[in-house]
XYZ file of C-alpha atoms in Angstrom:
682
model
C -58.959 -13.155 -35.627
C -58.296 -12.174 -31.977
C -60.522 -9.552 -30.426
C -59.317 -7.146 -27.726
C -60.727 -7.700 -24.239
C -61.699 -4.541 -22.374
C -61.852 -4.725 -18.550
C -63.831 -2.110 -16.679
C -62.609 -1.403 -13.138
C -64.894 0.763 -10.968
C -62.703 1.593 -7.946
C -64.243 2.734 -4.664
C -62.651 4.837 -1.942
C -60.954 2.755 0.802
C -63.247 2.492 3.859
C -62.514 4.303 7.104
C -59.801 2.890 9.360
C -57.848 4.012 12.445
C -54.229 4.410 13.558
C -52.411 4.573 16.851
C -48.839 5.085 18.064
C -46.482 3.473 20.523
C -43.094 4.805 21.627
C -40.039 3.111 23.025
C -36.281 3.704 22.966
C -36.701 7.155 21.424
C -38.676 5.917 18.380
C -42.387 6.146 17.518
C -44.168 3.274 15.751
C -47.408 4.121 13.924
C -49.739 1.100 13.463
C -53.120 0.829 11.699
C -55.738 -1.717 10.778
C -56.026 -2.809 7.144
C -59.440 -1.425 5.987
C -59.806 -4.092 3.255
C -57.919 -7.174 4.411
C -57.323 -10.048 1.997
C -57.678 -13.474 3.631
C -56.139 -15.396 0.681
C -59.080 -17.853 0.873
C -62.185 -16.018 -0.235
C -62.108 -14.768 -3.831
C -64.363 -11.910 -2.798
C -61.596 -10.334 -0.762
C -59.454 -10.139 -3.894
C -62.114 -8.411 -5.948
C -63.095 -5.726 -3.420
C -63.159 -2.459 -5.468
C -62.243 -0.554 -2.286
C -58.937 -2.432 -1.888
C -56.147 0.082 -1.277
C -53.096 0.255 -3.522
C -50.741 1.507 -0.804
C -50.260 3.709 2.250
C -48.493 6.910 3.265
C -47.704 8.204 6.778
C -47.728 11.923 7.663
C -46.692 13.957 10.725
C -47.636 17.406 11.988
C -45.921 19.548 14.616
C -48.565 22.323 14.657
C -51.513 20.339 15.935
C -52.666 19.122 12.532
C -52.635 22.380 10.567
C -49.919 21.203 8.152
C -48.499 17.737 7.475
C -45.255 16.310 6.101
C -45.056 12.937 4.351
C -42.545 10.688 6.138
C -42.064 7.700 3.805
C -40.071 8.396 0.629
C -41.660 5.504 -1.311
C -45.298 4.381 -1.114
C -45.830 1.649 1.488
C -47.131 -1.684 0.205
C -50.848 -2.509 0.364
C -50.291 -5.142 3.052
C -48.381 -2.755 5.373
C -49.740 -2.162 8.885
C -46.906 -0.250 10.607
C -44.220 2.378 10.095
C -41.424 3.344 12.529
C -40.246 6.949 12.916
C -36.672 6.705 14.200
C -36.195 10.441 14.904
C -39.657 11.738 15.871
C -40.233 15.460 16.258
C -41.273 16.663 19.709
C -45.065 17.028 20.109
C -45.849 15.570 16.693
C -49.154 13.934 15.767
C -49.600 11.429 12.941
C -52.141 10.281 10.344
C -52.158 7.477 7.738
C -53.417 7.630 4.126
C -54.880 4.597 2.276
C -55.232 5.263 -1.452
C -56.369 3.659 -4.720
C -57.600 4.851 -8.116
C -60.751 6.344 -6.579
C -58.911 8.548 -4.083
C -57.593 8.562 -0.511
C -58.984 7.849 2.933
C -57.172 9.264 5.996
C -57.209 8.086 9.607
C -57.848 10.429 12.442
C -54.850 11.936 14.208
C -52.665 9.678 16.390
C -50.618 11.028 19.294
C -46.853 11.025 19.858
C -46.818 10.783 23.629
C -43.678 9.657 25.444
C -43.347 8.922 29.152
C -40.679 8.726 31.836
C -40.959 7.440 35.422
C -39.483 8.470 38.793
C -39.825 7.228 42.383
C -39.773 8.943 45.792
C -40.740 8.249 49.379
C -39.493 6.141 52.284
C -37.423 3.371 50.780
C -37.069 1.084 53.771
C -39.150 -2.103 53.900
C -42.067 -2.230 54.167
C -41.809 0.880 52.000
C -44.330 3.390 50.684
C -43.106 4.534 47.281
C -44.689 7.234 45.122
C -44.315 6.397 41.441
C -44.632 9.450 39.161
C -44.946 9.549 35.372
C -43.988 12.557 33.254
C -45.653 12.888 29.842
C -44.207 14.702 26.843
C -45.476 15.025 23.298
C -48.902 15.864 21.933
C -52.433 14.482 21.681
C -54.738 15.127 18.751
C -57.690 17.416 19.377
C -60.349 15.579 21.356
C -58.053 12.718 22.430
C -57.548 11.944 26.121
C -55.359 9.769 28.322
C -57.093 6.455 28.852
C -54.718 4.952 31.418
C -51.388 5.499 33.163
C -50.143 2.225 34.663
C -46.998 1.271 36.574
C -45.315 -2.146 36.284
C -42.641 -4.091 38.116
C -41.204 -6.181 35.315
C -44.301 -7.674 33.658
C -46.443 -7.403 36.829
C -48.915 -4.543 37.236
C -48.238 -2.470 40.369
C -51.139 -0.004 40.013
C -52.766 2.734 37.911
C -53.254 6.461 38.357
C -56.973 6.929 39.232
C -57.035 10.375 37.530
C -55.074 9.839 34.305
C -55.988 13.210 32.793
C -54.976 15.273 35.811
C -51.330 15.988 36.669
C -49.377 14.901 38.566
C -49.641 11.377 37.202
C -48.744 9.094 40.097
C -49.520 6.016 42.154
C -48.587 5.264 45.780
C -47.177 1.757 46.120
C -47.316 0.461 49.680
C -45.850 -2.527 51.506
C -42.905 -2.703 49.143
C -40.474 -5.418 50.157
C -36.716 -4.978 50.380
C -34.783 -5.494 47.188
C -34.269 -3.962 43.774
C -37.480 -3.403 41.805
C -37.429 -2.608 38.080
C -40.280 -0.144 37.373
C -41.749 1.129 34.092
C -44.669 3.433 33.302
C -47.114 2.764 30.465
C -49.498 5.430 29.100
C -52.403 4.581 26.761
C -54.416 7.278 24.963
C -58.058 7.133 23.891
C -56.991 6.439 20.292
C -55.147 3.268 21.315
C -51.659 4.813 21.261
C -49.209 3.371 23.778
C -45.947 4.766 25.188
C -43.667 2.871 27.589
C -40.951 4.509 29.688
C -37.386 3.371 30.086
C -37.068 1.225 33.244
C -35.717 2.547 36.559
C -34.477 0.577 39.552
C -36.123 1.270 42.920
C -33.948 -0.018 45.748
C -35.777 -0.745 49.028
C -33.651 -1.571 52.035
C -34.613 -3.786 54.951
C -33.390 -6.406 57.390
C -34.040 -8.931 54.657
C -32.530 -8.619 51.211
C -33.400 -10.925 48.349
C -30.742 -11.382 45.716
C -29.348 -14.101 43.514
C -26.716 -14.835 40.916
C -26.542 -17.254 38.034
C -23.779 -19.511 36.825
C -22.884 -18.722 34.074
C -23.620 -15.018 34.507
C -26.654 -13.569 32.745
C -25.761 -12.431 29.251
C -23.090 -15.110 29.031
C -25.538 -18.019 29.258
C -25.713 -20.020 26.058
C -28.827 -21.981 25.287
C -26.781 -25.180 25.586
C -25.636 -24.322 29.108
C -27.194 -25.705 32.269
C -27.922 -22.828 34.637
C -27.505 -22.707 38.403
C -29.590 -20.091 40.265
C -27.822 -19.319 43.539
C -29.494 -17.319 46.309
C -27.257 -14.630 47.802
C -30.045 -13.275 50.014
C -29.161 -12.005 53.492
C -30.992 -11.381 56.777
C -29.606 -8.786 59.211
C -31.488 -10.503 62.057
C -32.906 -13.977 62.313
C -32.509 -16.304 59.402
C -34.073 -17.086 56.059
C -36.369 -20.070 56.320
C -38.224 -20.020 53.064
C -37.391 -19.587 49.410
C -39.758 -19.202 46.500
C -38.450 -19.167 42.952
C -40.462 -18.493 39.798
C -38.494 -19.532 36.708
C -40.299 -19.629 33.372
C -43.640 -20.277 35.065
C -42.334 -23.076 37.334
C -42.066 -22.705 41.136
C -39.118 -24.015 43.161
C -38.735 -23.912 46.943
C -35.064 -24.806 47.464
C -32.366 -22.314 48.363
C -30.597 -22.890 45.036
C -31.942 -24.243 41.775
C -29.623 -26.136 39.424
C -29.586 -27.936 36.096
C -32.010 -25.548 34.408
C -31.884 -25.050 30.647
C -33.702 -22.261 28.861
C -34.251 -21.433 25.199
C -32.806 -18.301 23.699
C -34.525 -15.246 25.142
C -34.910 -12.949 28.152
C -36.659 -14.379 31.241
C -37.803 -12.497 34.364
C -36.818 -14.676 37.321
C -38.301 -13.904 40.755
C -36.898 -14.983 44.128
C -38.881 -14.464 47.319
C -37.443 -15.092 50.804
C -38.929 -15.060 54.343
C -37.172 -13.891 57.554
C -38.351 -16.216 60.373
C -37.437 -13.706 63.082
C -39.386 -10.705 61.792
C -41.820 -12.275 59.370
C -40.452 -9.865 56.743
C -40.728 -10.922 53.128
C -38.317 -9.742 50.422
C -38.519 -10.317 46.742
C -36.333 -9.567 43.734
C -36.970 -9.973 40.036
C -34.077 -10.036 37.592
C -34.020 -10.574 33.869
C -31.914 -13.573 32.894
C -30.670 -13.370 29.329
C -29.991 -16.600 27.425
C -28.120 -16.076 24.204
C -27.151 -17.893 21.077
C -23.373 -17.624 20.988
C -22.149 -16.538 17.616
C -20.062 -19.133 15.777
C -16.369 -18.452 15.235
C -15.235 -17.803 11.687
C -11.762 -19.120 10.753
C -10.798 -17.564 7.407
C -7.292 -18.999 7.075
C -4.714 -17.111 5.068
C -3.120 -14.780 4.379
C -3.388 -15.910 0.754
C -1.293 -15.194 -2.322
C -2.239 -15.786 -5.945
C 0.147 -15.386 -8.876
C -0.401 -15.020 -12.597
C -1.806 -18.161 -14.195
C -2.738 -19.674 -10.855
C -5.712 -19.876 -8.564
C -6.334 -19.961 -4.833
C -8.613 -22.175 -2.743
C -9.806 -20.355 0.368
C -9.446 -22.534 3.461
C -12.415 -21.145 5.368
C -13.924 -23.007 8.295
C -15.883 -22.318 11.449
C -16.789 -23.702 14.833
C -19.751 -23.392 17.187
C -17.968 -24.734 20.255
C -19.583 -22.191 22.594
C -22.949 -23.845 21.852
C -21.820 -27.454 21.849
C -25.338 -28.892 21.682
C -26.009 -27.174 18.372
C -24.859 -29.820 15.879
C -26.628 -28.373 12.864
C -24.196 -27.572 10.041
C -22.861 -24.048 9.657
C -23.281 -22.037 6.476
C -20.540 -19.934 4.908
C -20.235 -16.837 2.751
C -17.179 -14.960 1.444
C -17.132 -11.242 0.679
C -14.045 -11.136 -1.500
C -14.019 -7.423 -2.301
C -15.335 -6.460 1.177
C -18.027 -4.354 -0.454
C -21.691 -4.942 -1.140
C -23.173 -8.427 -1.246
C -21.304 -11.625 -0.451
C -19.746 -13.363 -3.439
C -19.272 -17.065 -2.640
C -21.464 -19.282 -0.462
C -19.139 -22.140 0.366
C -16.302 -22.453 2.856
C -13.657 -23.336 0.279
C -14.207 -21.642 -3.073
C -11.461 -21.852 -5.700
C -10.921 -18.503 -7.433
C -8.660 -17.888 -10.424
C -6.020 -15.191 -10.606
C -7.839 -13.685 -13.591
C -11.058 -13.244 -11.590
C -9.309 -11.819 -8.541
C -7.260 -9.360 -10.568
C -10.382 -8.184 -12.422
C -12.331 -7.672 -9.186
C -9.582 -6.478 -6.834
C -6.618 -5.399 -8.922
C -3.005 -6.068 -8.021
C -2.089 -5.627 -4.352
C -3.015 -6.781 -0.853
C -6.762 -6.829 -0.153
C -8.980 -7.680 2.811
C -11.641 -10.401 2.531
C -14.363 -11.328 5.025
C -15.628 -14.814 5.889
C -19.113 -14.981 7.420
C -20.242 -18.088 9.314
C -23.914 -18.514 10.291
C -25.369 -21.099 12.661
C -28.860 -22.623 12.577
C -30.172 -20.025 15.054
C -29.065 -17.098 12.929
C -25.931 -16.338 14.941
C -23.278 -14.765 12.766
C -19.508 -14.695 13.206
C -17.143 -12.878 10.877
C -13.385 -12.664 10.498
C -11.093 -11.102 7.949
C -7.967 -12.212 6.171
C -5.887 -10.844 3.315
C -5.068 -11.939 -0.207
C -2.103 -10.696 -2.204
C -2.982 -10.514 -5.893
C 0.316 -9.826 -7.512
C 3.151 -10.932 -9.614
C 5.763 -13.014 -7.824
C 8.086 -10.366 -6.360
C 11.791 -10.215 -7.011
C 13.754 -12.078 -4.333
C 17.152 -10.476 -4.808
C 19.231 -7.883 -6.638
C 22.949 -7.266 -7.061
C 24.689 -3.979 -7.830
C 28.202 -3.818 -9.298
C 30.484 -1.081 -10.611
C 32.673 -1.491 -13.698
C 35.645 0.148 -11.880
C 36.977 -0.240 -8.354
C 36.617 2.627 -5.888
C 38.034 5.239 -5.617
C 38.184 6.863 -9.046
C 39.236 10.376 -9.998
C 36.796 13.001 -11.205
C 35.537 12.841 -14.799
C 35.954 9.073 -14.902
C 32.568 7.552 -15.820
C 31.600 4.666 -13.556
C 28.800 2.417 -14.801
C 26.677 0.687 -12.131
C 24.830 -2.449 -13.239
C 21.915 -4.012 -11.331
C 20.665 -7.574 -11.813
C 17.359 -8.697 -10.277
C 16.647 -12.329 -9.450
C 13.671 -14.496 -8.512
C 9.994 -13.669 -8.919
C 8.325 -12.905 -12.236
C 10.799 -11.250 -14.583
C 11.259 -8.859 -16.352
C 12.415 -6.302 -13.795
C 12.508 -2.554 -13.547
C 15.097 -0.557 -11.625
C 15.323 2.785 -9.841
C 18.679 4.348 -8.858
C 19.465 6.752 -5.979
C 22.647 8.674 -5.113
C 23.581 10.198 -1.740
C 26.680 12.439 -1.765
C 28.733 12.750 1.435
C 25.911 11.582 3.707
C 23.319 13.920 2.201
C 19.752 13.011 1.229
C 19.120 10.325 -1.355
C 18.090 11.652 -4.765
C 16.425 9.649 -7.525
C 18.956 9.802 -10.352
C 17.141 7.359 -12.640
C 13.481 6.454 -12.083
C 11.923 3.056 -12.648
C 12.695 1.625 -16.073
C 13.851 -1.680 -17.498
C 17.351 -0.200 -18.008
C 19.607 -1.975 -15.476
C 22.541 0.482 -15.696
C 23.291 4.016 -14.555
C 26.447 6.096 -14.965
C 27.706 8.080 -11.975
C 28.110 11.822 -12.476
C 31.775 11.816 -11.524
C 32.245 15.578 -11.472
C 31.141 15.522 -7.824
C 33.873 14.404 -5.437
C 33.389 12.612 -2.099
C 31.577 9.520 -0.916
C 28.670 8.393 -3.107
C 26.203 5.836 -1.729
C 24.387 4.301 -4.682
C 21.136 2.401 -3.986
C 19.130 0.453 -6.560
C 15.505 -0.626 -6.071
C 14.091 -3.500 -8.094
C 10.555 -4.771 -8.680
C 8.944 -6.917 -11.336
C 7.339 -5.031 -14.189
C 3.700 -4.383 -13.304
C 4.254 -4.396 -9.537
C 2.864 -1.432 -7.578
C 5.160 -2.001 -4.605
C 7.548 0.834 -3.781
C 10.296 -1.723 -4.206
C 10.755 -5.452 -3.669
C 14.518 -5.726 -3.101
C 17.398 -3.281 -2.847
C 21.195 -3.223 -2.925
C 23.765 -0.500 -2.312
C 27.423 0.376 -2.962
C 29.573 3.044 -1.347
C 31.893 4.585 -3.924
C 34.507 7.344 -3.605
C 35.470 9.970 -6.170
C 38.778 11.794 -5.561
C 40.286 14.895 -7.066
C 43.549 13.166 -8.139
C 44.835 9.585 -8.378
C 45.973 8.233 -4.997
C 49.793 8.023 -4.513
C 51.152 4.482 -4.927
C 52.398 2.207 -2.165
C 56.164 2.475 -1.592
C 56.743 -0.777 0.263
C 55.309 -3.976 1.667
C 56.394 -6.582 4.209
C 55.313 -10.201 4.444
C 55.611 -12.221 7.666
C 54.484 -15.650 8.846
C 53.081 -16.302 12.299
C 55.251 -19.464 12.640
C 58.878 -20.147 11.708
C 59.674 -22.483 8.809
C 59.545 -25.428 8.521
C 56.203 -26.592 9.909
C 54.601 -29.988 9.657
C 51.502 -30.693 7.548
C 48.078 -29.601 8.860
C 49.599 -26.716 10.797
C 47.896 -23.502 9.573
C 50.406 -20.742 8.820
C 49.011 -17.208 8.553
C 50.911 -14.806 6.290
C 50.380 -11.115 6.995
C 51.208 -8.323 4.570
C 51.633 -4.676 5.555
C 51.791 -1.998 2.885
C 53.473 1.356 3.455
C 53.498 4.741 1.781
C 50.929 6.012 -0.680
C 47.356 6.729 0.388
C 47.518 4.334 3.350
C 44.565 2.270 2.101
C 45.809 -0.919 0.460
C 44.603 -4.052 -1.254
C 46.603 -7.268 -1.446
C 46.908 -10.255 -3.781
C 48.624 -13.485 -2.683
C 50.422 -16.151 -4.816
C 51.823 -19.571 -3.930
C 54.409 -21.619 -5.864
C 54.895 -25.196 -4.627
C 58.264 -26.887 -5.170
C 59.276 -24.537 -7.977
C 56.039 -24.860 -9.877
C 53.922 -22.094 -11.412
C 52.634 -19.256 -9.254
C 48.898 -19.473 -8.550
C 46.683 -16.669 -7.270
C 45.437 -18.021 -3.944
C 43.668 -14.799 -2.841
C 42.839 -12.039 -5.300
C 42.976 -8.338 -4.604
C 41.050 -7.328 -1.482
C 41.661 -5.185 1.579
C 42.246 -8.370 3.637
C 45.985 -8.367 4.518
C 46.184 -12.028 5.583
C 46.168 -15.421 3.894
C 46.435 -18.891 5.428
C 48.713 -21.414 3.719
C 47.086 -24.695 2.668
C 49.423 -26.798 4.779
C 48.279 -30.171 3.479
C 50.765 -29.745 0.594
C 54.353 -30.563 1.604
C 57.525 -29.124 0.133
C 58.894 -25.659 -0.513
C 56.283 -22.906 -0.799
C 57.231 -19.534 -2.209
C 54.649 -17.011 -1.096
C 54.460 -13.678 -2.952
C 52.217 -10.745 -2.029
C 51.375 -7.859 -4.360
C 50.183 -4.559 -2.906
C 48.585 -1.482 -4.421
C 46.567 1.394 -2.993
C 42.798 1.052 -3.258
C 41.656 2.630 -6.496
C 44.881 1.919 -8.357
C 44.579 0.122 -11.682
C 48.247 -0.953 -11.701
C 48.951 -4.699 -11.720
C 50.880 -4.093 -8.503
C 52.946 -1.326 -6.932
C 55.179 -3.315 -4.545
C 55.773 -6.974 -3.739
C 57.397 -9.189 -1.099
C 58.029 -12.934 -0.823
C 58.837 -15.679 1.691
C 60.124 -19.219 1.109
C 58.483 -21.572 3.548
C 58.834 -25.342 4.030
C 56.175 -27.837 5.010
C 57.395 -31.242 6.169
C 55.584 -34.506 6.641
C 56.861 -35.055 10.229
C 58.755 -33.020 12.860
C 62.485 -32.668 11.912
C 65.028 -34.838 13.823
C 66.789 -32.983 16.654
C 70.308 -31.591 16.612
C 72.890 -34.045 17.968
C 75.730 -31.620 18.723
C 76.936 -28.027 18.718
C 80.327 -26.253 18.892
C 81.106 -22.729 20.086
C 84.276 -20.887 18.986
C 85.615 -17.319 19.416
C 87.356 -15.436 16.650
C 90.054 -14.260 19.147
C 91.981 -16.006 21.915
C 91.343 -15.200 25.556
C 92.141 -12.879 27.234
C 91.417 -9.686 25.305
C 91.411 -6.101 26.465
C 88.153 -4.227 26.915
C 86.489 -2.694 23.888
C 87.802 -5.460 21.677
C 84.817 -7.107 19.926
C 84.887 -10.879 20.165
C 82.628 -12.816 17.804
C 81.380 -16.196 19.033
C 80.225 -18.636 16.349
C 78.027 -21.698 17.012
C 77.715 -24.667 14.641
C 74.981 -27.244 15.145
C 75.256 -30.767 13.831
C 72.893 -33.677 13.167
C 69.117 -33.412 12.872
C 67.483 -31.626 9.953
C 70.457 -29.367 9.298
C 68.419 -26.150 9.831
C 69.227 -24.737 13.268
C 68.332 -21.834 15.521
C 70.553 -20.611 18.362
C 70.115 -18.889 21.729
C 73.122 -17.204 23.484
C 73.696 -16.612 27.255
C 76.429 -14.651 29.130
C 77.421 -14.990 32.830
C 79.825 -12.267 34.078
C 82.155 -13.143 36.958
C 80.061 -16.173 37.949
C 76.866 -14.129 38.076
C 73.500 -15.168 36.699
C 73.186 -16.213 33.065
C 71.447 -13.634 30.900
C 69.920 -14.233 27.442
C 71.943 -11.944 25.209
C 70.496 -13.180 21.893
C 67.255 -15.158 21.705
C 66.533 -18.033 19.325
C 67.176 -17.163 15.709
C 68.906 -18.748 12.740
C 71.878 -16.345 13.269
C 74.782 -18.499 14.513
C 76.971 -15.610 15.785
C 76.984 -13.209 18.705
C 79.458 -10.442 19.584
C 80.585 -10.107 23.224
C 79.896 -6.746 24.872
C 83.571 -6.230 25.675
C 83.267 -3.100 27.814
C 82.729 -5.335 30.864
C 85.909 -6.784 32.407
C 86.264 -10.137 34.109
C 85.326 -13.716 33.373
C 82.589 -14.245 30.787
C 81.053 -17.714 30.478
C 79.277 -17.899 27.121
C 76.659 -20.677 26.593
C 74.854 -21.437 23.326
C 71.658 -23.532 23.015
C 70.809 -25.140 19.708
C 67.670 -26.797 18.280
C 66.454 -27.560 14.779
C 64.116 -25.031 13.204
C 60.524 -25.976 13.989
C 61.370 -27.660 17.314
C 59.478 -26.436 20.384
C 61.850 -27.885 23.027
C 63.850 -25.535 25.256
C 67.093 -26.779 23.605
C 68.454 -29.946 22.058
C 72.232 -29.448 22.555
C 74.478 -26.833 24.243
C 78.111 -25.721 24.382
C 80.046 -23.163 26.458
C 83.219 -21.069 26.324
C 84.976 -19.100 29.128
C 86.555 -15.854 27.982
C 88.424 -13.116 29.928
C 88.469 -9.354 29.328
C 91.039 -7.164 31.070
């Protein structure tokens, strides 16, 4: 049988202890000594009944009459400091150590703060009065123990009467240069406050100054540093240099090939003017940094259903080339809270990403850390989504225009991506705003409300089902609704841009021109080769031209049908041309005759018909007629055509010399044969 064990713990009050404050950068830090320290060696220190359980820190702004607890949760038993980031003006502080037996409080600690100013003659060797201004409060009975002034880390002097204002110190023999001064006040309770630094500039014939390469703040711990004196002497010359760099003295004008660990280092340069014996000195802080590594997140990334993505993260520490220690990586996938993956290249499934992020485009952060704690971050995006649609078509079941009260069904068809699709339809009437006429659904059709006349612009949006995108693809159609059917075409002509015949591989463009009706036409072209069946070579469209496929020889009968746009008739008018395609150019004409239907002479106003007759060659001829009156110049009275006759203008008396030129159809020569006839009118 087990028996209960009863432990008796006789706690004792924590022993007395003390606290003090220090202030810097607008904050107050309260520190205290642990009244019952545990050394982790001696068992006795563990069993001390006066060991505290924890601490609390309090402040008072009325000299200690009332106090407010500052920490929201009890401070741990091993705590020895607490920072007040927004201290109240004139506050004093106390610390409580407590355990089961009760609480022990420190005495009051001050909240002094200090600032520093300088005045006096600021020409070397200068006499400068350094003055400190104190703000804040001291607990009752506390005093100022010391007010000291520093140049960098070097003590300049102390105020001999620290409890009597003004608080100052006269600094004499100050050399030319820029001096960084701070004031430090210590109270009798051990509290310390340090002022923000000020620069005191002392002029003189000798000025000490220097630069670094690289510049301070840009120096990486892998860099070699060059310290270059830029000191000047208004008279005489500089004959001596004294450098103090990390506790080592150098006497050259410039110091090179120095490497420093990460940190901030006061560097002092002293120079001597040989002409005046003047000495100048300058101290500057040189900051050596650890350059942050560069994060390279890759991307943007896309993951689709059923898949996964491997993040191609990487990093480089090229700005600190000597640091060869491996980098560490962390990914914050949801860009919230703690990091999620601690490798450069995690593979994450679509299921996980959708559960964490949801569908859409999201920002992720890659963090890269070097061995010195330098951190670089960069962001990229990941698209967690279905594969989007890549295209959509929109067609109407009737050609435009249509008359009112004729239902027109528009059908959309998405393509690509992850089907199924959903569609949304818009209609804009006569250039007005677009209105959603059918919101997203899987129905791919919509019927136009054809009671509204005018121009309708129909737009369809498509996206895959489940997508949250506004739309992924779109298509549109412009469609017209008229009050009445358009009037039909009343005629059509068909012409070729070259005369027949032509040889193979010569493109021949046929042009149709409708007339009458609405004035807006569509054309359909047919071709019949060597008496064969008619074939549609270009279906109805508003294009009025078609080019003959001239690789096929023989007789081509070209027919064009015309109808007004919107007509449902098979055709309203038609025209045709018979056209020949030959294998080679036709042989030329070998002769021509020219005869008149009346004998010469004839009286004026008697029409005389001249008839030409070619011979030889292909047998298809074209003729060109000329007339010369009374030995004057020859004038073309009828240009080349297949018409073999021309009637003399018989109102002109005198001698008419008629010439005819002949060539076979398709020839490009000026003429192949000619004949003439002299005829008199009286």
